[in-house]
CSV table of N, CA and C in Angstrom, one decimal:
chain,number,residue,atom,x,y,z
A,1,UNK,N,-204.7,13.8,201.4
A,1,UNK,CA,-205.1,13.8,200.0
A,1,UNK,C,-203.9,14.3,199.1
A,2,UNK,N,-203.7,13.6,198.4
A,2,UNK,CA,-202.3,14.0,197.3
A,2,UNK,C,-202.9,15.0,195.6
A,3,UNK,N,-202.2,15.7,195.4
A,3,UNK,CA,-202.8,16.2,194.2
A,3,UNK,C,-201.7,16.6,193.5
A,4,UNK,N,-201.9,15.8,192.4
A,4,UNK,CA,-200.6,16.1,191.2
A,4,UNK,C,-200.9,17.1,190.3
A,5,UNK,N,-200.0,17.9,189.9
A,5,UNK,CA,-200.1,18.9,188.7
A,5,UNK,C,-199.1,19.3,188.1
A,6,UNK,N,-199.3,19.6,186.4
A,6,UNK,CA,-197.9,19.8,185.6
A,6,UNK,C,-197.9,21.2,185.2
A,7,UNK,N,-196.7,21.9,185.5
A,7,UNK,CA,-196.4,23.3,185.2
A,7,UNK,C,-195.5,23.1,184.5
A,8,UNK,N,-195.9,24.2,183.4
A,8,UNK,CA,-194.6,24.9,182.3
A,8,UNK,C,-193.7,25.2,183.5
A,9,UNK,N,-192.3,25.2,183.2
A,9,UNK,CA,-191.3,25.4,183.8
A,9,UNK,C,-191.2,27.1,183.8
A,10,UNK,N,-191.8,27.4,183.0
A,10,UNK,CA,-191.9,29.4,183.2
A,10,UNK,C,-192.5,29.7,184.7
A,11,UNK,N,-193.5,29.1,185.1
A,11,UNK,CA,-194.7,28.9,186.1
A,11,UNK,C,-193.9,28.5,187.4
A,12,UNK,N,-192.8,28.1,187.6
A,12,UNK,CA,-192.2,27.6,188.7
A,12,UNK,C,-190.8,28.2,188.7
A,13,UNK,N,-190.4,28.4,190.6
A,13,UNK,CA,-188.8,28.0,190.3
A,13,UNK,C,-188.7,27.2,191.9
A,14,UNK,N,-187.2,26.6,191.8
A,14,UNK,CA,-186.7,25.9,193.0
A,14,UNK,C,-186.5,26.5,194.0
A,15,UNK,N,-187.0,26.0,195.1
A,15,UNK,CA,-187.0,27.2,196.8
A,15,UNK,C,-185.4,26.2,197.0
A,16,UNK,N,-184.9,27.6,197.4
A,16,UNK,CA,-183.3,27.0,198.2
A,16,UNK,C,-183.3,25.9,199.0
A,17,UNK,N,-182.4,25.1,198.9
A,17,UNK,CA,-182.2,24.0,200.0
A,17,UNK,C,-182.5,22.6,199.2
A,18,UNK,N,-183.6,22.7,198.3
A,18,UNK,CA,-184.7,21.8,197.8
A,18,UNK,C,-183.4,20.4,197.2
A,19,UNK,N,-184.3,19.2,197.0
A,19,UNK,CA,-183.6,18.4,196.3
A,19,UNK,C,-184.7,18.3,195.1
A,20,UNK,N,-184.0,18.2,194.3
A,20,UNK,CA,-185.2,18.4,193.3
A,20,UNK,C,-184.9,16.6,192.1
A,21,UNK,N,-184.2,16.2,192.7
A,21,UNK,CA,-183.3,14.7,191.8
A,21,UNK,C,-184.5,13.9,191.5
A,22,UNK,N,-185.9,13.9,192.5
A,22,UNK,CA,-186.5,12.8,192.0
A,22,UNK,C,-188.1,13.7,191.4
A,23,UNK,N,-187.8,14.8,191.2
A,23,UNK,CA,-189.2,15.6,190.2
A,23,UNK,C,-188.8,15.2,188.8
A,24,UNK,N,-190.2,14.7,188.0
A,24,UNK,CA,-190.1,14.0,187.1
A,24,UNK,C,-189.8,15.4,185.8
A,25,UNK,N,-189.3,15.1,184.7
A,25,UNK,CA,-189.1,15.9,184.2
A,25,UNK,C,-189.9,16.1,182.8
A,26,UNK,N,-190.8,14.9,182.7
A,26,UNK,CA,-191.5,14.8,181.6
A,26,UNK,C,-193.2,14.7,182.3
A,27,UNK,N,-194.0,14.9,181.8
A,27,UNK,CA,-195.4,14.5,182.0
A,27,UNK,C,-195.7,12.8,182.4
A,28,UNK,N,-196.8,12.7,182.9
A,28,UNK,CA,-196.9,11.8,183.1
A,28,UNK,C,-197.8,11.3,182.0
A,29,UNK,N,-197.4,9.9,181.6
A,29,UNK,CA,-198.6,9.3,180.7
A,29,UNK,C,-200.0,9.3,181.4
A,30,UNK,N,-201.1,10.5,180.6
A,30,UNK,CA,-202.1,10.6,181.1
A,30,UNK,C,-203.3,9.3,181.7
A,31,UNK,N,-204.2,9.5,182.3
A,31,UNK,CA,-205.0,8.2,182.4
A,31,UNK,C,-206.2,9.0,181.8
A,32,UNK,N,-206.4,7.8,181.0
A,32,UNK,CA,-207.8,8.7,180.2
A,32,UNK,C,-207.7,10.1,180.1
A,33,UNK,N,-208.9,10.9,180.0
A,33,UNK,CA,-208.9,12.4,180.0
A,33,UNK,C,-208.6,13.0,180.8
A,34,UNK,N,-207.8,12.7,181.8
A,34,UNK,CA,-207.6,13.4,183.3
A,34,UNK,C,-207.2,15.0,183.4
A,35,UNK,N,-206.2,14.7,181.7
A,35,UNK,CA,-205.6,15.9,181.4
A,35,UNK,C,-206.6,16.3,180.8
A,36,UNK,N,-206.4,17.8,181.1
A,36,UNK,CA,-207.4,18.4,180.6
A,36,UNK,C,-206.9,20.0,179.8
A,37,UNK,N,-205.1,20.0,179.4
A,37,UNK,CA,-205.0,21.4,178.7
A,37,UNK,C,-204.1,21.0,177.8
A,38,UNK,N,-203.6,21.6,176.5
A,38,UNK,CA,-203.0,21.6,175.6
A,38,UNK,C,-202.4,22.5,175.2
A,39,UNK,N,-201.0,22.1,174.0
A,39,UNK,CA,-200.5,23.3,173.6
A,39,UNK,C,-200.4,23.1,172.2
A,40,UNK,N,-200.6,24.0,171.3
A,40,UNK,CA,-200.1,23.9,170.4
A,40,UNK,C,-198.9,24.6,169.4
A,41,UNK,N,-198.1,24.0,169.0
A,41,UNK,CA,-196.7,24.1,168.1
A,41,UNK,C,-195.8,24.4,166.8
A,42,UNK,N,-195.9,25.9,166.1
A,42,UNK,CA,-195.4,25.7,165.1
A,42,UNK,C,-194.9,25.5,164.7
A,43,UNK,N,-194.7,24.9,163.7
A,43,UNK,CA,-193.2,24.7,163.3
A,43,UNK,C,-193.0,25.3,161.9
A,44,UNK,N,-192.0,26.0,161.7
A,44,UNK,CA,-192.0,26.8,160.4
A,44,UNK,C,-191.7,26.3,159.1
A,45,UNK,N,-192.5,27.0,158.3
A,45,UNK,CA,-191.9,26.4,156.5
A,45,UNK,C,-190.2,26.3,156.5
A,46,UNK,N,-190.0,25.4,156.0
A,46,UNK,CA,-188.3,24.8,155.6
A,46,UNK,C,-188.1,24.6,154.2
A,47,UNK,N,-187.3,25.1,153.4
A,47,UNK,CA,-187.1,24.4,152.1
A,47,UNK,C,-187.3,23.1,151.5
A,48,UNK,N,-188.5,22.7,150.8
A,48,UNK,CA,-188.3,21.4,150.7
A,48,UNK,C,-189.8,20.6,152.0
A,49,UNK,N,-189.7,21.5,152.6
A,49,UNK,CA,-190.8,21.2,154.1
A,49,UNK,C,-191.7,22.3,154.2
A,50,UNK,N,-193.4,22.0,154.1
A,50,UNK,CA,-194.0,23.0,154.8
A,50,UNK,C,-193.9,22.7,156.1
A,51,UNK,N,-194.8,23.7,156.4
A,51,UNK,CA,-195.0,24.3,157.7
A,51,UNK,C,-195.7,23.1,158.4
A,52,UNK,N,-195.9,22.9,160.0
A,52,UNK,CA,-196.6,22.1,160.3
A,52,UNK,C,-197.3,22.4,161.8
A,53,UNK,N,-197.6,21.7,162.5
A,53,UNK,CA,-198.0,22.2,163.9
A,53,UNK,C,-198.2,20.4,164.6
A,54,UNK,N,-197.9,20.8,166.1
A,54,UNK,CA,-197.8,19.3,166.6
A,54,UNK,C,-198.6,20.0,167.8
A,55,UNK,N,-199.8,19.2,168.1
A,55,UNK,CA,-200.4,19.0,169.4
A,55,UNK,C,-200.0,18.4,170.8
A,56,UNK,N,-199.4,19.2,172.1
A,56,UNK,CA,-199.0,18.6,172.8
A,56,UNK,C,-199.6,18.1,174.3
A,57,UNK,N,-199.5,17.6,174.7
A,57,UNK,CA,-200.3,17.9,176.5
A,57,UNK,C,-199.2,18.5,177.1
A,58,UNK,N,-200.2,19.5,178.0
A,58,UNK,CA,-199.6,20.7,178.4
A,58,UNK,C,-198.0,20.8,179.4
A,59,UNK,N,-196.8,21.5,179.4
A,59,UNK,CA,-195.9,21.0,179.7
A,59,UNK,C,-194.5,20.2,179.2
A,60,UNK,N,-195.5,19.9,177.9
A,60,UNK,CA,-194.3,18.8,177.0
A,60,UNK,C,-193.2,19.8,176.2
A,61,UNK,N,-194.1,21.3,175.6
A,61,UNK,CA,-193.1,22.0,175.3
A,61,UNK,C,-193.7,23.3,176.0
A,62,UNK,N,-192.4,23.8,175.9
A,62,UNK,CA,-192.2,25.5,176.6
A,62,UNK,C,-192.5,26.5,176.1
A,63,UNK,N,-193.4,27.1,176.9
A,63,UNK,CA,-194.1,28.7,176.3
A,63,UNK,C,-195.3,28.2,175.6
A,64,UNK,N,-195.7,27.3,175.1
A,64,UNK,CA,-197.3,27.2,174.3
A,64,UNK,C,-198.2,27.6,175.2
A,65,UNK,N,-199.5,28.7,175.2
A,65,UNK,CA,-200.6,29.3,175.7
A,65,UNK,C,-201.5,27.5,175.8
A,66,UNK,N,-202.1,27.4,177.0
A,66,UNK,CA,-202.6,26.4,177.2
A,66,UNK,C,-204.0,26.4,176.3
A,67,UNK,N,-204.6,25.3,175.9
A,67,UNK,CA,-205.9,25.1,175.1
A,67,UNK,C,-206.4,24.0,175.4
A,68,UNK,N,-207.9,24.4,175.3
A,68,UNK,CA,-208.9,23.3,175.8
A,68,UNK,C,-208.9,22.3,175.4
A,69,UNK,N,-209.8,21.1,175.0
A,69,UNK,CA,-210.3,19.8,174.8
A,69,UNK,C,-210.8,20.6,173.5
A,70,UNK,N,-211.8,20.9,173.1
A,70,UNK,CA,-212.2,21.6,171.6
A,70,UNK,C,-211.6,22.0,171.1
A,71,UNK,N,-210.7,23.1,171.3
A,71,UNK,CA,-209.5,23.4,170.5
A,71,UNK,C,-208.9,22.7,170.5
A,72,UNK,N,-208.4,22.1,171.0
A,72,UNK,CA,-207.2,20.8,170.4
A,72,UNK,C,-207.7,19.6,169.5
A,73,UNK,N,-208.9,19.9,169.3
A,73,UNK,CA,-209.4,18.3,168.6
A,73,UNK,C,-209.6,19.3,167.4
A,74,UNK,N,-209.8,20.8,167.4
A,74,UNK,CA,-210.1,21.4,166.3
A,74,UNK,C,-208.8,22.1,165.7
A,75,UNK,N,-207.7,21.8,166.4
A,75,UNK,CA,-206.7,21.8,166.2
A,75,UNK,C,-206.1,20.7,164.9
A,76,UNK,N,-206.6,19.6,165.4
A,76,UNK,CA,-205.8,18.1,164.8
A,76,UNK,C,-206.8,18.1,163.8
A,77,UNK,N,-207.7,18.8,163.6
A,77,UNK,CA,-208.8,18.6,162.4
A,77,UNK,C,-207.9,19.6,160.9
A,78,UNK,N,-207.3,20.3,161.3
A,78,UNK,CA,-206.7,21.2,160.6
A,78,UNK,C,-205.8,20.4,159.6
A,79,UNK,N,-205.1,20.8,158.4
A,79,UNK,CA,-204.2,20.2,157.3
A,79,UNK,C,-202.3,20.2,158.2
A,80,UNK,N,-202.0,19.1,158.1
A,80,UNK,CA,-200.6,19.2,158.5
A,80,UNK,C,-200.4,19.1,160.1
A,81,UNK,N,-201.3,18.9,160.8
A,81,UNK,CA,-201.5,19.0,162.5
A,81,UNK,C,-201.8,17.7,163.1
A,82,UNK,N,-200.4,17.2,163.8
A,82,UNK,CA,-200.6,16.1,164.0
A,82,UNK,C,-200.1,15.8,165.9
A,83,UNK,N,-200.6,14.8,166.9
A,83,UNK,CA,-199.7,14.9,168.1
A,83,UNK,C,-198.8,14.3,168.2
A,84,UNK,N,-198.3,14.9,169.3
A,84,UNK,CA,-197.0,14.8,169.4
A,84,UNK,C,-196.4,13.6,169.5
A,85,UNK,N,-195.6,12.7,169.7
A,85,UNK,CA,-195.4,11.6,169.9
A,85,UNK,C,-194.7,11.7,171.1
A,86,UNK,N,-193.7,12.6,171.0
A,86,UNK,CA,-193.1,12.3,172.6
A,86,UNK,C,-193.6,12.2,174.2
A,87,UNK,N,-194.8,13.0,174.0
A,87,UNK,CA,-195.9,13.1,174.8
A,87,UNK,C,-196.8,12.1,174.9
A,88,UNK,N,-197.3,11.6,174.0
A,88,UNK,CA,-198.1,10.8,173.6
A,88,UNK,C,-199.5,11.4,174.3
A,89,UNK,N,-199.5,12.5,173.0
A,89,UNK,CA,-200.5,13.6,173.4
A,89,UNK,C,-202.0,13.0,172.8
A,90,UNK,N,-202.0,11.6,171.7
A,90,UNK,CA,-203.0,11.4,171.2
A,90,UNK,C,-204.0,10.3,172.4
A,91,UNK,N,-202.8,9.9,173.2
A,91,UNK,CA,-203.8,9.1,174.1
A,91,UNK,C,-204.2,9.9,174.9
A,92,UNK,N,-204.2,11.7,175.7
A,92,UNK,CA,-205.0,12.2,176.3
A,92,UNK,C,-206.4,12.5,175.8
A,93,UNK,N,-206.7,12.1,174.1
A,93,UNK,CA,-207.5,13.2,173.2
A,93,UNK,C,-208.5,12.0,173.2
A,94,UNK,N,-209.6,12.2,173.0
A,94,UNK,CA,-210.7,11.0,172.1
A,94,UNK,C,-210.4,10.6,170.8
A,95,UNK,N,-210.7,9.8,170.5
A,95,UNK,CA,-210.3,9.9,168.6
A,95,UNK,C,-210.9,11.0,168.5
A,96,UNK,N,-210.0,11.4,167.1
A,96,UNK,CA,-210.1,12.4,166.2
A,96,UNK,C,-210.3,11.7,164.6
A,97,UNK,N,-210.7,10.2,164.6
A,97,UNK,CA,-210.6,10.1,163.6
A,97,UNK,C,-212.3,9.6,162.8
């Protein structure tokens, strides 16, 4: 039986010897809801720019505290909070719209 899983890179390190060339370095495009944790992102007021926050699936960025399915949808309910694109955190989520 095979079982895949994505760790923050804080959560791991490389045992000696290892080849590590073909570990993916990004998440996998989820299938449906499989994923099941989140992070979320601030990003600070800028001159000219408020503040904002980006929803990610978990992994995409470093150090975010993981969050559930309800928080993250009550996340993107919030003003200015949108997902991530690089991740393509909105196709793990249900609509939120």
């Amino acid at each position: 039986m095979e079982h895949s899983v994505w760790l923050d890179a804080d959560h791991v390190r490389p045992l000696e010897g290892g080849d590590y060339s073909a570990v993916p370095t990004r998440p996998a495009a989820p299938a449906g809801r499989a994923r099941q944790a989140w992070t979320v992102q601030n990003l600070p007021h800028r001159p000219g720019y408020p503040g904002a926050r980006l929803v990610h699936v978990i992994g995409c960025q470093p150090g975010g505290a993981p969050i559930d399915l309800d928080q993250a949808l009550d996340a993107l309910h919030q003003p200015r909070t949108v997902p991530c694109r690089e991740c393509n955190a909105a196709s793990s989520l249900p609509s939120t719209g």
